Coordinates of N, CA and C in Angstrom, one line a residue:
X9 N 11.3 28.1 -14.6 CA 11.5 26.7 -14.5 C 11.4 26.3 -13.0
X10 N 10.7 25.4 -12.6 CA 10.2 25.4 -11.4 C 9.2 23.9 -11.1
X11 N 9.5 23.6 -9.7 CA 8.9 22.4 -9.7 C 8.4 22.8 -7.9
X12 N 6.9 22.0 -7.6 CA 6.4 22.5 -6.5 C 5.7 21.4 -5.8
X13 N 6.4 20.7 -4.9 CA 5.9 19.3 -4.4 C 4.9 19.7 -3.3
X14 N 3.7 19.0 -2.8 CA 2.7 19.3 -2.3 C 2.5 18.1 -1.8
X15 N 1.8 18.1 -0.8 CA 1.0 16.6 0.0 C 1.4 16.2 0.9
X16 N 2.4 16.8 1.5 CA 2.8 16.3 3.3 C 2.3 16.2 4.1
X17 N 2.3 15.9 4.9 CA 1.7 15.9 6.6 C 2.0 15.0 7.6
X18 N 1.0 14.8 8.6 CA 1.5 14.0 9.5 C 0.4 12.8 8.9
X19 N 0.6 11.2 9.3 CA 0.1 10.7 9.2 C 0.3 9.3 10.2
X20 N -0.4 8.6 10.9 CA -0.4 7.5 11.6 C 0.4 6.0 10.8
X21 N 1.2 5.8 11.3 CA 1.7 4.5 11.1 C 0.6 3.3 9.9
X22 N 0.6 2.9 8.9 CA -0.3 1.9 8.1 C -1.2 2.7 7.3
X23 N -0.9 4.1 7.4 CA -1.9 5.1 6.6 C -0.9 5.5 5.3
X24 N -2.0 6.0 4.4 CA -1.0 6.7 3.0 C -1.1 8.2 3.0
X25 N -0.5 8.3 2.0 CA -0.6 10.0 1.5 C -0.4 9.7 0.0
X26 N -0.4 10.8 -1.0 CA -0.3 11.0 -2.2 C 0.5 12.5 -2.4
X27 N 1.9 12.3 -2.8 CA 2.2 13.4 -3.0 C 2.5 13.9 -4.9
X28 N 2.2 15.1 -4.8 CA 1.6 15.9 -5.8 C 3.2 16.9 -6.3
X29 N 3.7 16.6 -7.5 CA 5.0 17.9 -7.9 C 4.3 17.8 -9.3
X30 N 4.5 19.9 -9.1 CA 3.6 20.1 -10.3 C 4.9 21.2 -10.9
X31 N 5.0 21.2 -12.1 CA 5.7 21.3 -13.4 C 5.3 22.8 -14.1
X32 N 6.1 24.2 -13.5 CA 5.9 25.0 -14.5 C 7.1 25.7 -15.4
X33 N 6.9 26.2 -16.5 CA 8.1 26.5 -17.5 C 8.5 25.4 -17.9
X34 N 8.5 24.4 -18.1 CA 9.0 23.5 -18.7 C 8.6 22.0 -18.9
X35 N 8.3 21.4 -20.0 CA 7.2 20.4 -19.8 C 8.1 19.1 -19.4
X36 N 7.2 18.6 -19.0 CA 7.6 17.4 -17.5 C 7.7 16.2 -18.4
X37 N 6.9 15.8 -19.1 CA 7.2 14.5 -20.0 C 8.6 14.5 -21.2
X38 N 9.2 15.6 -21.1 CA 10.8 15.3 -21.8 C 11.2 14.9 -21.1
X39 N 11.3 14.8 -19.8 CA 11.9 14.7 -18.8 C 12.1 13.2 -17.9
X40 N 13.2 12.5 -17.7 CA 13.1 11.1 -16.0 C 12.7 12.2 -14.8
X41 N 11.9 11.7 -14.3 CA 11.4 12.1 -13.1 C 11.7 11.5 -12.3
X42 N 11.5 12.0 -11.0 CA 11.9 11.2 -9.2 C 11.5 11.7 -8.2
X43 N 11.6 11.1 -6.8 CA 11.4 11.4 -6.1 C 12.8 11.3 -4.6
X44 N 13.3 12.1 -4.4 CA 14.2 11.9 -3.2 C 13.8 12.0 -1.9
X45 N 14.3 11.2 -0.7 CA 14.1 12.1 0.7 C 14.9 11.9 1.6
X46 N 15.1 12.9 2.5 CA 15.9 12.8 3.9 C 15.6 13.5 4.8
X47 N 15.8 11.8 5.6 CA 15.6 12.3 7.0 C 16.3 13.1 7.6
X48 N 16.2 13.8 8.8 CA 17.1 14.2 9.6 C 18.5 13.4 10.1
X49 N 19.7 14.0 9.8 CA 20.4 13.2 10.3 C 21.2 12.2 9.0
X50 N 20.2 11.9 8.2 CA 20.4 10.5 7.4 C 21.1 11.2 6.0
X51 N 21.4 10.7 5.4 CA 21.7 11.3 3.9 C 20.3 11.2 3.3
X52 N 20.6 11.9 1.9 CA 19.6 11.9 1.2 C 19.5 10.5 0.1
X53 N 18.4 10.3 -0.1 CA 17.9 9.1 -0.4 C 17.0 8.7 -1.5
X54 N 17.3 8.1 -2.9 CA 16.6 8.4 -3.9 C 15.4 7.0 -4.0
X55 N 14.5 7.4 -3.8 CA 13.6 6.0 -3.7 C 12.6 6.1 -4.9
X56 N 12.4 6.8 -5.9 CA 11.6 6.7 -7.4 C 11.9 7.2 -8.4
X57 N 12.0 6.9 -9.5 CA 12.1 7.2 -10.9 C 11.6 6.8 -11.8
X58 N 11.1 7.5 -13.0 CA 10.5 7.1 -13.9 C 11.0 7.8 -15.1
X59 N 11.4 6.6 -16.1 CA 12.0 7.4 -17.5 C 11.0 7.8 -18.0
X60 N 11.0 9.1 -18.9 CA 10.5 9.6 -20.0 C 10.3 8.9 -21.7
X61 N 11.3 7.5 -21.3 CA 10.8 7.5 -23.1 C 10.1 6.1 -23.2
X62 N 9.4 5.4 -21.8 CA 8.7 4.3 -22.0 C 7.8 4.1 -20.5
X63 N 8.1 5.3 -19.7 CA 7.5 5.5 -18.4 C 7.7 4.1 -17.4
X64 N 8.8 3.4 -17.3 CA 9.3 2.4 -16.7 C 9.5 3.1 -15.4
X65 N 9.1 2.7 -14.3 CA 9.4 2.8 -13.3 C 10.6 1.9 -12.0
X66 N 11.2 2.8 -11.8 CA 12.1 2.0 -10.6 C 11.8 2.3 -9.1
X67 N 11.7 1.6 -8.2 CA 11.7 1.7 -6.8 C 12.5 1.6 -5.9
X68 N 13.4 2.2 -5.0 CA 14.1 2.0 -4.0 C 13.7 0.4 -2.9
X69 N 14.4 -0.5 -2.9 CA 13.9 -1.9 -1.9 C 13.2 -1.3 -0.6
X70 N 13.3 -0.2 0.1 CA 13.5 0.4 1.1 C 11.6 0.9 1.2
X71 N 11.1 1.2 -0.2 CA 9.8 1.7 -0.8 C 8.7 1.0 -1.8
X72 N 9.6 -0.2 -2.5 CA 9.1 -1.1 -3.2 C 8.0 -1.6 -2.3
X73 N 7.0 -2.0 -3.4 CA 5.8 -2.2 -3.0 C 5.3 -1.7 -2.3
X74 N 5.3 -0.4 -1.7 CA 4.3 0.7 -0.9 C 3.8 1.9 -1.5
X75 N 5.3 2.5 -2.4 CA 5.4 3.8 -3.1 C 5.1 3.3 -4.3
X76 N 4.5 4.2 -5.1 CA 4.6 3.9 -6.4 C 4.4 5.9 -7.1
X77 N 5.6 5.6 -8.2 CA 5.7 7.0 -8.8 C 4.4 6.7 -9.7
X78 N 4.4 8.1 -10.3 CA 3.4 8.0 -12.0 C 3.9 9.5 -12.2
X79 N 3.0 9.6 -13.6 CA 3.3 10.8 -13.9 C 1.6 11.6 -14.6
X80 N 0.8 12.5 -14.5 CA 0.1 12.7 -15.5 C 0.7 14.0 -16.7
X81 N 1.0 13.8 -17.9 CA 1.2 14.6 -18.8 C 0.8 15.6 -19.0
X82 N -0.6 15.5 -18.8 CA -1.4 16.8 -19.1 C -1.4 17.6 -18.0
X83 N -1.7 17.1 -17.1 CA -1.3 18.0 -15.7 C -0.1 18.7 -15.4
X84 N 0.9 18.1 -16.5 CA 2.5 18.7 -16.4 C 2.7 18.2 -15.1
X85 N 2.5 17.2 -14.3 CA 2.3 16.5 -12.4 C 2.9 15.4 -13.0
X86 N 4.0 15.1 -11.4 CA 4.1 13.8 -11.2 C 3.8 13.5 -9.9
X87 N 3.6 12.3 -9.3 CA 3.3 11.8 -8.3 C 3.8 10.9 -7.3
X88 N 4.0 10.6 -6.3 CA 4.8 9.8 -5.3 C 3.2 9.1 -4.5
X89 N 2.6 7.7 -4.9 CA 1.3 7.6 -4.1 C 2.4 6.5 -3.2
X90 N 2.3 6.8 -1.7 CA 2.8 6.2 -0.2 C 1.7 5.7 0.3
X91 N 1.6 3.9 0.2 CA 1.1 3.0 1.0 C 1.7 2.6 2.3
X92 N 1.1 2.4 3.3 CA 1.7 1.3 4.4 C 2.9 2.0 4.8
X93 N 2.4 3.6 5.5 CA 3.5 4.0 5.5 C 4.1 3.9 7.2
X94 N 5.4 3.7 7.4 CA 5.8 3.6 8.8 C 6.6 4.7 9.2
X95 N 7.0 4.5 10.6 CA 8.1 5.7 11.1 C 9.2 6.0 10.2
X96 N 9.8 5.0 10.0 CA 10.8 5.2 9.3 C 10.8 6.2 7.8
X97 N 9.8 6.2 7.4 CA 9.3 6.9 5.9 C 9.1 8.5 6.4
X98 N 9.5 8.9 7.6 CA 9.5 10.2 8.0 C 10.8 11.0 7.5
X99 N 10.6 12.0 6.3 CA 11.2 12.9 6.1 C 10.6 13.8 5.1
X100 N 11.5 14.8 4.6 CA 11.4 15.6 3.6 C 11.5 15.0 2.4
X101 N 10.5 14.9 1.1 CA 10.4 14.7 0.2 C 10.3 15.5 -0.8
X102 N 12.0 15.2 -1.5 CA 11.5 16.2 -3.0 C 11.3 15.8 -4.0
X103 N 11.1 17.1 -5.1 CA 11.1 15.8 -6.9 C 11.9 16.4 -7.1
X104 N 12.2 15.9 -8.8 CA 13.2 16.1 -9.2 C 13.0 15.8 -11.0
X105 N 13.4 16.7 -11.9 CA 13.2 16.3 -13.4 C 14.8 16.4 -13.8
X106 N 15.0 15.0 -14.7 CA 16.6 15.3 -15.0 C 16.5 14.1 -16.2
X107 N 17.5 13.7 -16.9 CA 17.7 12.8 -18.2 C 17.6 11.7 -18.2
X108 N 17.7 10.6 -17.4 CA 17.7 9.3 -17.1 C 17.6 9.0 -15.4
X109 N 16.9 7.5 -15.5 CA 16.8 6.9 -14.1 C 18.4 6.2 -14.0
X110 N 18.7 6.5 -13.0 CA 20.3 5.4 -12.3 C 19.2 4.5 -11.5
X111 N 18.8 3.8 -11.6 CA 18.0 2.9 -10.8 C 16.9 3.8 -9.9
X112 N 16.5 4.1 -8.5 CA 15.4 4.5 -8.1 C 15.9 6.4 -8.5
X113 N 17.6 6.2 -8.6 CA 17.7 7.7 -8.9 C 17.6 8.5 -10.3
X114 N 16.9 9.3 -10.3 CA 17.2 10.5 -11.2 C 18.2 11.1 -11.4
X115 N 18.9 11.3 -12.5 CA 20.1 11.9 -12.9 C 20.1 13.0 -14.3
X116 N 21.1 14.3 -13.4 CA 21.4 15.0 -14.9 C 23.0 14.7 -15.3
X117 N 23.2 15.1 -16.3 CA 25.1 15.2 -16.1 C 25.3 16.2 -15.6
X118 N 24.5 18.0 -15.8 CA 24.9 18.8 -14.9 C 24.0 19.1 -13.5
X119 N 23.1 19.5 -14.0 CA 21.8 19.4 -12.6 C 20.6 19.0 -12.9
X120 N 20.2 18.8 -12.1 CA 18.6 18.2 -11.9 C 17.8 19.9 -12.3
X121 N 16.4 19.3 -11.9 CA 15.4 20.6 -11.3 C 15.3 19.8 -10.4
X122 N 15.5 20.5 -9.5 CA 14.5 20.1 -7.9 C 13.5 21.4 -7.5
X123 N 12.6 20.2 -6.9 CA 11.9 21.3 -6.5 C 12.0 21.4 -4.9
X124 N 11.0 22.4 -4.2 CA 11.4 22.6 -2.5 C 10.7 21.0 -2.1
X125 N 11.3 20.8 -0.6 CA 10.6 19.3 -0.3 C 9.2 19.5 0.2
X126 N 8.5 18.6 0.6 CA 7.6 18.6 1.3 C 7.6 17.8 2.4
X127 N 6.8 18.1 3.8 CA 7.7 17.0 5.3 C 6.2 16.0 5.1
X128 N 7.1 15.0 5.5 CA 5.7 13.7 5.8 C 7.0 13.3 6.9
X129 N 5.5 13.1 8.1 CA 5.6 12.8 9.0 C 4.8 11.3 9.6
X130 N 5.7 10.6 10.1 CA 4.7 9.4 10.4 C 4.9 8.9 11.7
X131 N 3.9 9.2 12.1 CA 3.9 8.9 13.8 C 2.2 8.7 14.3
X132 N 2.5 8.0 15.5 CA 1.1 7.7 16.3 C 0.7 8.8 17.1

């Protein structure tokens, strides 16, 4: 069981990325999905979720209207697509599969899956 987020890097200020967590041993559509991140320094931070039994999406105010989760089924992939992205959106990004959205967060009652993060960097 394992989850493997992909698509970080550095990126200039007003630029996007697409990040990629891909789903093995266990299939990803039983599942609320999400996306967490932290910066250095900062606490961790849940900014997307998406339930599994109507694919409703929630967004962090902080990401609303820039980020937008998805999921593809068949790909066993979920997705974090980052618009308009600024300094502040610099950190480690992970996913996460667990039973329900708490608003932008994913939740299990015992644990999540998480997977390792990936760094997006945003700077000039």
């Amino acid at each position: 069981v394992q989850l493997q987020a992909s698509g970080g890097g550095l990126v200039q200020p007003g630029g996007s990325l697409r990040l990629s967590c891909a789903a093995s041993g266990f299939t990803l559509d039983l599942h609320a999905v999400g996306w967490f991140r932290q910066a250095p320094g900062k606490e961790r931070e849940g900014i997307a979720c998406m339930r599994n039994v109507d694919d409703r999406t929630f967004h962090a105010d902080s990401v609303k209207d820039r980020f937008t989760i998805s999921r593809d089924n068949a790909k066993n992939t979920v997705y974090l697509q980052m618009n308009s992205l600024r300094p502040e959106d610099t950190a480690v990004y992970y996913c996460a599969a667990g039973s329900w959205c708490q608003g932008p967060w994913v939740t299990h009652p015992r644990s999540l899956i998480e997977g390792r993060g990936t760094l997006v960097t945003v700077s000039s």
